[in-house]
Amino acid sequence: MAGTIKEIKKVTTNTLQKMKASGDKIAMITAYDFSFATIFDAAGIDIILVGDSASNVMAGHVTTLPITLDQMIYHAQSVVRARERSLIVCDIPFGYYQSNSDIALASAIRIMKESGANTVKLEGGEEVLDSVKKIVSAGIPVMGHLGLTPQSINKFGTYVVRATEEQEANKLRKDALVLQEAGCFAIVLEKIPAALAKEVTESLHIPTIGIGAGGDCDGQVLVMHDMLGINTEFKPRFLRQYLNLSEQITGAVQQYITDIKSKDFPNENEQY
């Protein structure tokens, strides 16, 4: 019977707008493959970010810079196949939107057409304004990203907290309003003072998603490998580690090795 089928309500950019208006916090996590995305989606996460952090946690690069558009599309395709409910956001990687707005639009179109992601994300404020406007005008939702922007690590030279000085804080305030005006549906605020993040969040009618930006943002995001304790080297103040999978997986694999070498695995019940 048709009436017995329970329809899963998909999260959209409009959903996020309503969540901000009602004070309902937004939960976002990164994922890069089908299996983890399936778990996160079923768990009820609001947004899955296919982050260019794949360059670090999946490929072993030191920065996010080396990952290509083709590689991002591959990861996004894998995540999209798992989607039942979550909004899927895909990063446009370094070098595929900074040079001019035509290249930015072409990159965004490829992500949308080839991966099936719902939205794209890019870093920067006024300097990427033309790109944001062009992508939005093509009907593609854009999430902004201000504060610590990892694609600009060579300019910053360090991953320290951004916008602690008044000049940079003022630019961030202005950039946030500029991105909103250009049509961004949300903005990630990374590693900035909590008081500034609160001020910016209250100045916008679109949601903010914080990472190391305090509890007054409209939502929060963490990289799955950090939050689940797969990556044990990265321990900034803003990270809450919910599991220690590295330790648990190591133990499981060592037990597997022991069981094979001791001829305990497979036993009589595990063979045909």
PDB file of C-alpha atoms in Angstrom:
ATOM      1  CA  MET A   1       0.000   0.000   0.000  1.00  0.00           C
ATOM      2  CA  ALA A   2       1.313   3.405  -0.999  1.00  0.00           C
ATOM      3  CA  GLY A   3       0.207   4.955   2.270  1.00  0.00           C
ATOM      4  CA  THR A   4       2.498   2.719   4.298  1.00  0.00           C
ATOM      5  CA  ILE A   5       5.699   3.941   2.622  1.00  0.00           C
ATOM      6  CA  LYS A   6       7.428   6.434   4.907  1.00  0.00           C
ATOM      7  CA  GLU A   7       8.971   9.224   2.884  1.00  0.00           C
ATOM      8  CA  ILE A   8      12.283  10.536   4.171  1.00  0.00           C
ATOM      9  CA  LYS A   9      12.282  14.311   4.149  1.00  0.00           C
ATOM     10  CA  LYS A  10      15.445  15.500   2.423  1.00  0.00           C
ATOM     11  CA  VAL A  11      17.423  18.414   3.847  1.00  0.00           C
ATOM     12  CA  THR A  12      17.573  21.367   1.432  1.00  0.00           C
ATOM     13  CA  THR A  13      19.035  24.863   1.567  1.00  0.00           C
ATOM     14  CA  ASN A  14      15.530  26.011   2.510  1.00  0.00           C
ATOM     15  CA  THR A  15      15.533  23.570   5.445  1.00  0.00           C
ATOM     16  CA  LEU A  16      18.733  25.177   6.744  1.00  0.00           C
ATOM     17  CA  GLN A  17      17.200  28.644   6.475  1.00  0.00           C
ATOM     18  CA  LYS A  18      14.237  27.482   8.569  1.00  0.00           C
ATOM     19  CA  MET A  19      16.585  25.877  11.092  1.00  0.00           C
ATOM     20  CA  LYS A  20      18.411  29.170  11.591  1.00  0.00           C
ATOM     21  CA  ALA A  21      15.116  31.018  11.995  1.00  0.00           C
ATOM     22  CA  SER A  22      13.904  28.547  14.625  1.00  0.00           C
ATOM     23  CA  GLY A  23      17.237  28.274  16.449  1.00  0.00           C
ATOM     24  CA  ASP A  24      17.581  24.594  15.554  1.00  0.00           C
ATOM     25  CA  LYS A  25      21.332  23.869  15.319  1.00  0.00           C
ATOM     26  CA  ILE A  26      22.742  22.370  12.102  1.00  0.00           C
ATOM     27  CA  ALA A  27      24.991  19.279  12.262  1.00  0.00           C
ATOM     28  CA  MET A  28      27.554  18.805   9.485  1.00  0.00           C
ATOM     29  CA  ILE A  29      30.355  16.253   9.005  1.00  0.00           C
ATOM     30  CA  THR A  30      32.749  15.385   6.197  1.00  0.00           C
ATOM     31  CA  ALA A  31      32.633  12.120   4.249  1.00  0.00           C
ATOM     32  CA  TYR A  32      34.467  10.908   1.168  1.00  0.00           C
ATOM     33  CA  ASP A  33      33.085   7.433   0.442  1.00  0.00           C
ATOM     34  CA  PHE A  34      29.839   5.498   0.194  1.00  0.00           C
ATOM     35  CA  SER A  35      30.172   3.397   3.349  1.00  0.00           C
ATOM     36  CA  PHE A  36      30.737   6.206   5.852  1.00  0.00           C
ATOM     37  CA  ALA A  37      28.241   8.478   4.079  1.00  0.00           C
ATOM     38  CA  THR A  38      25.596   5.741   4.415  1.00  0.00           C
ATOM     39  CA  ILE A  39      26.202   5.561   8.170  1.00  0.00           C
ATOM     40  CA  PHE A  40      26.195   9.347   8.653  1.00  0.00           C
ATOM     41  CA  ASP A  41      23.054   9.848   6.573  1.00  0.00           C
ATOM     42  CA  ALA A  42      21.184   7.093   8.441  1.00  0.00           C
ATOM     43  CA  ALA A  43      22.339   8.589  11.762  1.00  0.00           C
ATOM     44  CA  GLY A  44      20.494  11.809  10.872  1.00  0.00           C
ATOM     45  CA  ILE A  45      23.282  14.236   9.989  1.00  0.00           C
ATOM     46  CA  ASP A  46      21.954  17.389   8.292  1.00  0.00           C
ATOM     47  CA  ILE A  47      24.855  18.101   5.904  1.00  0.00           C
ATOM     48  CA  ILE A  48      27.615  15.908   4.516  1.00  0.00           C
ATOM     49  CA  LEU A  49      30.574  17.903   3.231  1.00  0.00           C
ATOM     50  CA  VAL A  50      32.708  16.246   0.590  1.00  0.00           C
ATOM     51  CA  GLY A  51      35.675  18.317   1.663  1.00  0.00           C
ATOM     52  CA  ASP A  52      38.940  18.971  -0.123  1.00  0.00           C
ATOM     53  CA  SER A  53      40.321  17.692   3.195  1.00  0.00           C
ATOM     54  CA  ALA A  54      40.213  14.414   1.239  1.00  0.00           C
ATOM     55  CA  SER A  55      43.608  15.594   0.014  1.00  0.00           C
ATOM     56  CA  ASN A  56      44.901  15.158   3.587  1.00  0.00           C
ATOM     57  CA  VAL A  57      42.915  12.323   5.136  1.00  0.00           C
ATOM     58  CA  MET A  58      42.341  10.137   2.053  1.00  0.00           C
ATOM     59  CA  ALA A  59      45.447  10.800  -0.060  1.00  0.00           C
ATOM     60  CA  GLY A  60      48.055  11.680   2.583  1.00  0.00           C
ATOM     61  CA  HIS A  61      48.993  15.137   1.282  1.00  0.00           C
ATOM     62  CA  VAL A  62      50.168  17.772   3.754  1.00  0.00           C
ATOM     63  CA  THR A  63      47.756  20.432   2.404  1.00  0.00           C
ATOM     64  CA  THR A  64      44.454  20.555   0.520  1.00  0.00           C
ATOM     65  CA  LEU A  65      46.130  22.074  -2.552  1.00  0.00           C
ATOM     66  CA  PRO A  66      47.035  18.966  -4.623  1.00  0.00           C
ATOM     67  CA  ILE A  67      43.557  17.443  -4.972  1.00  0.00           C
ATOM     68  CA  THR A  68      42.024  17.783  -8.443  1.00  0.00           C
ATOM     69  CA  LEU A  69      38.498  18.467  -9.639  1.00  0.00           C
ATOM     70  CA  ASP A  70      38.268  14.940 -11.076  1.00  0.00           C
ATOM     71  CA  GLN A  71      39.218  13.475  -7.692  1.00  0.00           C
ATOM     72  CA  MET A  72      36.669  15.648  -5.864  1.00  0.00           C
ATOM     73  CA  ILE A  73      33.966  14.546  -8.302  1.00  0.00           C
ATOM     74  CA  TYR A  74      34.897  10.884  -7.689  1.00  0.00           C
ATOM     75  CA  HIS A  75      34.561  11.310  -3.902  1.00  0.00           C
ATOM     76  CA  ALA A  76      31.307  13.253  -4.292  1.00  0.00           C
ATOM     77  CA  GLN A  77      29.813  10.565  -6.570  1.00  0.00           C
ATOM     78  CA  SER A  78      30.536   7.958  -3.897  1.00  0.00           C
ATOM     79  CA  VAL A  79      28.901  10.037  -1.162  1.00  0.00           C
ATOM     80  CA  VAL A  80      25.853  10.995  -3.255  1.00  0.00           C
ATOM     81  CA  ARG A  81      25.041   7.306  -3.830  1.00  0.00           C
ATOM     82  CA  ALA A  82      24.498   7.000  -0.074  1.00  0.00           C
ATOM     83  CA  ARG A  83      22.200   9.991   0.254  1.00  0.00           C
ATOM     84  CA  GLU A  84      18.700   9.482   1.540  1.00  0.00           C
ATOM     85  CA  ARG A  85      18.293  12.637   3.613  1.00  0.00           C
ATOM     86  CA  SER A  86      21.429  14.757   4.082  1.00  0.00           C
ATOM     87  CA  LEU A  87      22.321  17.809   2.001  1.00  0.00           C
ATOM     88  CA  ILE A  88      25.509  17.049   0.058  1.00  0.00           C
ATOM     89  CA  VAL A  89      28.018  19.900  -0.287  1.00  0.00           C
ATOM     90  CA  CYS A  90      31.136  19.480  -2.447  1.00  0.00           C
ATOM     91  CA  ASP A  91      34.229  21.676  -2.216  1.00  0.00           C
ATOM     92  CA  ILE A  92      35.548  23.230  -5.408  1.00  0.00           C
ATOM     93  CA  PRO A  93      39.280  22.501  -5.042  1.00  0.00           C
ATOM     94  CA  PHE A  94      42.160  24.948  -5.261  1.00  0.00           C
ATOM     95  CA  GLY A  95      42.857  26.259  -8.756  1.00  0.00           C
ATOM     96  CA  TYR A  96      39.396  25.618 -10.177  1.00  0.00           C
ATOM     97  CA  TYR A  97      37.701  28.915  -9.328  1.00  0.00           C
ATOM     98  CA  GLN A  98      40.309  31.526  -8.337  1.00  0.00           C
ATOM     99  CA  SER A  99      41.568  32.582 -11.775  1.00  0.00           C
ATOM    100  CA  ASN A 100      38.274  33.727 -13.267  1.00  0.00           C
ATOM    101  CA  SER A 101      34.540  33.342 -12.862  1.00  0.00           C
ATOM    102  CA  ASP A 102      34.074  31.409 -16.130  1.00  0.00           C
ATOM    103  CA  ILE A 103      36.396  28.652 -14.907  1.00  0.00           C
ATOM    104  CA  ALA A 104      34.615  28.731 -11.535  1.00  0.00           C
ATOM    105  CA  LEU A 105      31.223  28.242 -13.182  1.00  0.00           C
ATOM    106  CA  ALA A 106      32.542  25.441 -15.407  1.00  0.00           C
ATOM    107  CA  SER A 107      33.961  23.693 -12.310  1.00  0.00           C
ATOM    108  CA  ALA A 108      30.686  24.031 -10.390  1.00  0.00           C
ATOM    109  CA  ILE A 109      28.672  22.735 -13.359  1.00  0.00           C
ATOM    110  CA  ARG A 110      30.934  19.679 -13.655  1.00  0.00           C
ATOM    111  CA  ILE A 111      30.498  18.907  -9.951  1.00  0.00           C
ATOM    112  CA  MET A 112      26.708  19.201 -10.170  1.00  0.00           C
ATOM    113  CA  LYS A 113      26.322  17.253 -13.423  1.00  0.00           C
ATOM    114  CA  GLU A 114      28.865  14.493 -12.803  1.00  0.00           C
ATOM    115  CA  SER A 115      28.531  13.919  -9.055  1.00  0.00           C
ATOM    116  CA  GLY A 116      24.904  14.775  -8.300  1.00  0.00           C
ATOM    117  CA  ALA A 117      25.922  16.878  -5.275  1.00  0.00           C
ATOM    118  CA  ASN A 118      23.328  19.404  -4.122  1.00  0.00           C
ATOM    119  CA  THR A 119      25.615  22.388  -3.628  1.00  0.00           C
ATOM    120  CA  VAL A 120      29.227  23.567  -3.905  1.00  0.00           C
ATOM    121  CA  LYS A 121      31.521  25.329  -1.431  1.00  0.00           C
ATOM    122  CA  LEU A 122      34.408  27.693  -2.078  1.00  0.00           C
ATOM    123  CA  GLU A 123      36.774  29.738   0.041  1.00  0.00           C
ATOM    124  CA  GLY A 124      37.196  33.510   0.182  1.00  0.00           C
ATOM    125  CA  GLY A 125      35.265  36.745   0.318  1.00  0.00           C
ATOM    126  CA  GLU A 126      35.292  39.783  -1.934  1.00  0.00           C
ATOM    127  CA  GLU A 127      38.099  38.326  -4.067  1.00  0.00           C
ATOM    128  CA  VAL A 128      35.839  35.454  -5.264  1.00  0.00           C
ATOM    129  CA  LEU A 129      32.667  37.546  -5.481  1.00  0.00           C
ATOM    130  CA  ASP A 130      32.367  37.358  -9.287  1.00  0.00           C
ATOM    131  CA  SER A 131      32.676  33.580  -9.164  1.00  0.00           C
ATOM    132  CA  VAL A 132      30.000  33.269  -6.469  1.00  0.00           C
ATOM    133  CA  LYS A 133      27.596  35.500  -8.404  1.00  0.00           C
ATOM    134  CA  LYS A 134      28.122  33.613 -11.657  1.00  0.00           C
ATOM    135  CA  ILE A 135      27.635  30.194 -10.043  1.00  0.00           C
ATOM    136  CA  VAL A 136      24.533  31.309  -8.133  1.00  0.00           C
ATOM    137  CA  SER A 137      23.067  32.902 -11.278  1.00  0.00           C
ATOM    138  CA  ALA A 138      23.341  29.491 -12.967  1.00  0.00           C
ATOM    139  CA  GLY A 139      21.061  28.056 -10.280  1.00  0.00           C
ATOM    140  CA  ILE A 140      23.793  26.340  -8.258  1.00  0.00           C
ATOM    141  CA  PRO A 141      23.690  26.916  -4.470  1.00  0.00           C
ATOM    142  CA  VAL A 142      26.983  28.130  -2.982  1.00  0.00           C
ATOM    143  CA  MET A 143      28.274  27.762   0.571  1.00  0.00           C
ATOM    144  CA  GLY A 144      30.947  30.315   1.493  1.00  0.00           C
ATOM    145  CA  HIS A 145      33.994  29.789   3.733  1.00  0.00           C
ATOM    146  CA  LEU A 146      35.738  32.546   5.719  1.00  0.00           C
ATOM    147  CA  GLY A 147      38.358  32.801   8.452  1.00  0.00           C
ATOM    148  CA  LEU A 148      41.045  30.150   8.191  1.00  0.00           C
ATOM    149  CA  THR A 149      40.841  29.111   4.548  1.00  0.00           C
ATOM    150  CA  PRO A 150      43.139  26.066   4.133  1.00  0.00           C
ATOM    151  CA  GLN A 151      43.587  26.594   0.380  1.00  0.00           C
ATOM    152  CA  SER A 152      45.407  29.838   1.278  1.00  0.00           C
ATOM    153  CA  ILE A 153      47.819  28.170   3.692  1.00  0.00           C
ATOM    154  CA  ASN A 154      50.869  29.311   1.725  1.00  0.00           C
ATOM    155  CA  LYS A 155      49.712  32.925   2.079  1.00  0.00           C
ATOM    156  CA  PHE A 156      49.029  32.573   5.818  1.00  0.00           C
ATOM    157  CA  GLY A 157      52.050  30.351   6.470  1.00  0.00           C
ATOM    158  CA  THR A 158      50.344  28.893   9.544  1.00  0.00           C
ATOM    159  CA  TYR A 159      47.049  27.403  10.746  1.00  0.00           C
ATOM    160  CA  VAL A 160      46.670  29.815  13.677  1.00  0.00           C
ATOM    161  CA  VAL A 161      43.412  31.537  14.621  1.00  0.00           C
ATOM    162  CA  ARG A 162      42.414  34.151  12.033  1.00  0.00           C
ATOM    163  CA  ALA A 163      40.817  37.614  12.397  1.00  0.00           C
ATOM    164  CA  THR A 164      42.223  38.364  15.847  1.00  0.00           C
ATOM    165  CA  GLU A 165      43.423  41.759  14.605  1.00  0.00           C
ATOM    166  CA  GLU A 166      40.804  44.441  13.930  1.00  0.00           C
ATOM    167  CA  GLN A 167      41.715  44.936  10.269  1.00  0.00           C
ATOM    168  CA  GLU A 168      41.245  41.256   9.411  1.00  0.00           C
ATOM    169  CA  ALA A 169      38.121  41.067  11.597  1.00  0.00           C
ATOM    170  CA  ASN A 170      36.600  44.008   9.719  1.00  0.00           C
ATOM    171  CA  LYS A 171      37.346  42.356   6.387  1.00  0.00           C
ATOM    172  CA  LEU A 172      35.656  39.165   7.587  1.00  0.00           C
ATOM    173  CA  ARG A 173      32.557  41.096   8.714  1.00  0.00           C
ATOM    174  CA  LYS A 174      32.385  42.787   5.311  1.00  0.00           C
ATOM    175  CA  ASP A 175      33.083  39.573   3.382  1.00  0.00           C
ATOM    176  CA  ALA A 176      30.278  37.750   5.191  1.00  0.00           C
ATOM    177  CA  LEU A 177      27.754  40.407   4.168  1.00  0.00           C
ATOM    178  CA  VAL A 178      29.140  40.467   0.618  1.00  0.00           C
ATOM    179  CA  LEU A 179      28.770  36.681   0.280  1.00  0.00           C
ATOM    180  CA  GLN A 180      25.229  36.838   1.635  1.00  0.00           C
ATOM    181  CA  GLU A 181      24.368  39.611  -0.818  1.00  0.00           C
ATOM    182  CA  ALA A 182      25.870  37.553  -3.667  1.00  0.00           C
ATOM    183  CA  GLY A 183      23.470  34.717  -2.869  1.00  0.00           C
ATOM    184  CA  CYS A 184      25.396  32.246  -0.674  1.00  0.00           C
ATOM    185  CA  PHE A 185      22.977  30.037   1.277  1.00  0.00           C
ATOM    186  CA  ALA A 186      25.389  29.529   4.226  1.00  0.00           C
ATOM    187  CA  ILE A 187      28.946  30.349   5.318  1.00  0.00           C
ATOM    188  CA  VAL A 188      31.532  28.221   7.120  1.00  0.00           C
ATOM    189  CA  LEU A 189      33.477  30.212   9.740  1.00  0.00           C
ATOM    190  CA  GLU A 190      36.765  28.463  10.525  1.00  0.00           C
ATOM    191  CA  LYS A 191      39.057  29.116  13.484  1.00  0.00           C
ATOM    192  CA  ILE A 192      38.099  32.673  14.386  1.00  0.00           C
ATOM    193  CA  PRO A 193      37.379  34.210  17.820  1.00  0.00           C
ATOM    194  CA  ALA A 194      34.020  33.067  19.234  1.00  0.00           C
ATOM    195  CA  ALA A 195      32.881  36.647  19.887  1.00  0.00           C
ATOM    196  CA  LEU A 196      33.479  37.606  16.242  1.00  0.00           C
ATOM    197  CA  ALA A 197      31.667  34.484  15.009  1.00  0.00           C
ATOM    198  CA  LYS A 198      28.692  35.353  17.236  1.00  0.00           C
ATOM    199  CA  GLU A 199      28.606  38.904  15.889  1.00  0.00           C
ATOM    200  CA  VAL A 200      28.799  37.748  12.258  1.00  0.00           C
ATOM    201  CA  THR A 201      26.156  35.054  12.813  1.00  0.00           C
ATOM    202  CA  GLU A 202      23.764  37.620  14.271  1.00  0.00           C
ATOM    203  CA  SER A 203      24.420  40.039  11.400  1.00  0.00           C
ATOM    204  CA  LEU A 204      23.386  37.514   8.741  1.00  0.00           C
ATOM    205  CA  HIS A 205      20.038  36.040   7.775  1.00  0.00           C
ATOM    206  CA  ILE A 206      21.783  32.970   6.288  1.00  0.00           C
ATOM    207  CA  PRO A 207      23.208  30.223   8.540  1.00  0.00           C
ATOM    208  CA  THR A 208      26.821  30.033   9.697  1.00  0.00           C
ATOM    209  CA  ILE A 209      28.585  26.717  10.265  1.00  0.00           C
ATOM    210  CA  GLY A 210      31.464  26.897  12.720  1.00  0.00           C
ATOM    211  CA  ILE A 211      34.667  24.921  13.074  1.00  0.00           C
ATOM    212  CA  GLY A 212      36.726  26.311  15.910  1.00  0.00           C
ATOM    213  CA  ALA A 213      34.467  29.367  15.959  1.00  0.00           C
ATOM    214  CA  GLY A 214      32.521  28.883  19.197  1.00  0.00           C
ATOM    215  CA  GLY A 215      29.017  27.769  20.050  1.00  0.00           C
ATOM    216  CA  ASP A 216      27.030  30.709  18.717  1.00  0.00           C
ATOM    217  CA  CYS A 217      27.255  29.705  15.051  1.00  0.00           C
ATOM    218  CA  ASP A 218      24.067  28.220  13.605  1.00  0.00           C
ATOM    219  CA  GLY A 219      25.786  24.853  13.157  1.00  0.00           C
ATOM    220  CA  GLN A 220      29.033  22.958  13.558  1.00  0.00           C
ATOM    221  CA  VAL A 221      31.266  20.847  11.295  1.00  0.00           C
ATOM    222  CA  LEU A 222      34.137  18.465  11.994  1.00  0.00           C
ATOM    223  CA  VAL A 223      36.298  16.294   9.759  1.00  0.00           C
ATOM    224  CA  MET A 224      35.171  12.701  10.267  1.00  0.00           C
ATOM    225  CA  HIS A 225      38.719  11.339  10.654  1.00  0.00           C
ATOM    226  CA  ASP A 226      39.375  13.789  13.493  1.00  0.00           C
ATOM    227  CA  MET A 227      36.025  13.351  15.244  1.00  0.00           C
ATOM    228  CA  LEU A 228      36.148   9.540  15.090  1.00  0.00           C
ATOM    229  CA  GLY A 229      39.781   9.291  16.165  1.00  0.00           C
ATOM    230  CA  ILE A 230      41.000   7.713  12.939  1.00  0.00           C
ATOM    231  CA  ASN A 231      43.563  10.490  12.629  1.00  0.00           C
ATOM    232  CA  THR A 232      45.319  10.741  16.004  1.00  0.00           C
ATOM    233  CA  GLU A 233      47.936  13.383  15.153  1.00  0.00           C
ATOM    234  CA  PHE A 234      45.571  16.367  14.832  1.00  0.00           C
ATOM    235  CA  LYS A 235      44.368  17.609  18.223  1.00  0.00           C
ATOM    236  CA  PRO A 236      43.385  21.289  18.125  1.00  0.00           C
ATOM    237  CA  ARG A 237      41.417  22.848  20.960  1.00  0.00           C
ATOM    238  CA  PHE A 238      38.176  22.914  18.959  1.00  0.00           C
ATOM    239  CA  LEU A 239      38.159  19.168  18.272  1.00  0.00           C
ATOM    240  CA  ARG A 240      35.983  16.885  20.389  1.00  0.00           C
ATOM    241  CA  GLN A 241      36.991  13.283  19.656  1.00  0.00           C
ATOM    242  CA  TYR A 242      33.944  11.024  20.012  1.00  0.00           C
ATOM    243  CA  LEU A 243      35.710   7.701  19.369  1.00  0.00           C
ATOM    244  CA  ASN A 244      39.236   6.317  19.247  1.00  0.00           C
ATOM    245  CA  LEU A 245      38.845   4.203  16.119  1.00  0.00           C
ATOM    246  CA  SER A 246      42.590   4.117  15.513  1.00  0.00           C
ATOM    247  CA  GLU A 247      43.100   2.219  18.761  1.00  0.00           C
ATOM    248  CA  GLN A 248      40.061  -0.026  18.254  1.00  0.00           C
ATOM    249  CA  ILE A 249      40.934  -0.884  14.649  1.00  0.00           C
ATOM    250  CA  THR A 250      44.567  -1.565  15.545  1.00  0.00           C
ATOM    251  CA  GLY A 251      43.425  -3.961  18.274  1.00  0.00           C
ATOM    252  CA  ALA A 252      41.020  -5.728  15.928  1.00  0.00           C
ATOM    253  CA  VAL A 253      43.641  -6.152  13.181  1.00  0.00           C
ATOM    254  CA  GLN A 254      46.247  -7.416  15.651  1.00  0.00           C
ATOM    255  CA  GLN A 255      43.741  -9.966  16.968  1.00  0.00           C
ATOM    256  CA  TYR A 256      42.971 -11.016  13.376  1.00  0.00           C
ATOM    257  CA  ILE A 257      46.695 -11.544  12.705  1.00  0.00           C
ATOM    258  CA  THR A 258      47.075 -13.535  15.938  1.00  0.00           C
ATOM    259  CA  ASP A 259      44.064 -15.725  15.127  1.00  0.00           C
ATOM    260  CA  ILE A 260      45.412 -16.537  11.661  1.00  0.00           C
ATOM    261  CA  LYS A 261      48.931 -17.330  12.860  1.00  0.00           C
ATOM    262  CA  SER A 262      47.651 -19.468  15.746  1.00  0.00           C
ATOM    263  CA  LYS A 263      45.347 -21.316  13.312  1.00  0.00           C
ATOM    264  CA  ASP A 264      42.309 -20.214  15.326  1.00  0.00           C
ATOM    265  CA  PHE A 265      40.793 -18.517  12.285  1.00  0.00           C
ATOM    266  CA  PRO A 266      38.940 -19.881  10.445  1.00  0.00           C
ATOM    267  CA  ASN A 267      37.440 -22.466  12.800  1.00  0.00           C
ATOM    268  CA  GLU A 268      35.080 -25.328  11.871  1.00  0.00           C
ATOM    269  CA  ASN A 269      32.041 -23.036  11.924  1.00  0.00           C
ATOM    270  CA  GLU A 270      33.718 -20.600   9.535  1.00  0.00           C
ATOM    271  CA  GLN A 271      34.298 -22.991   6.665  1.00  0.00           C
ATOM    272  CA  TYR A 272      32.209 -24.941   4.157  1.00  0.00           C
TER     273      TYR A 272
END
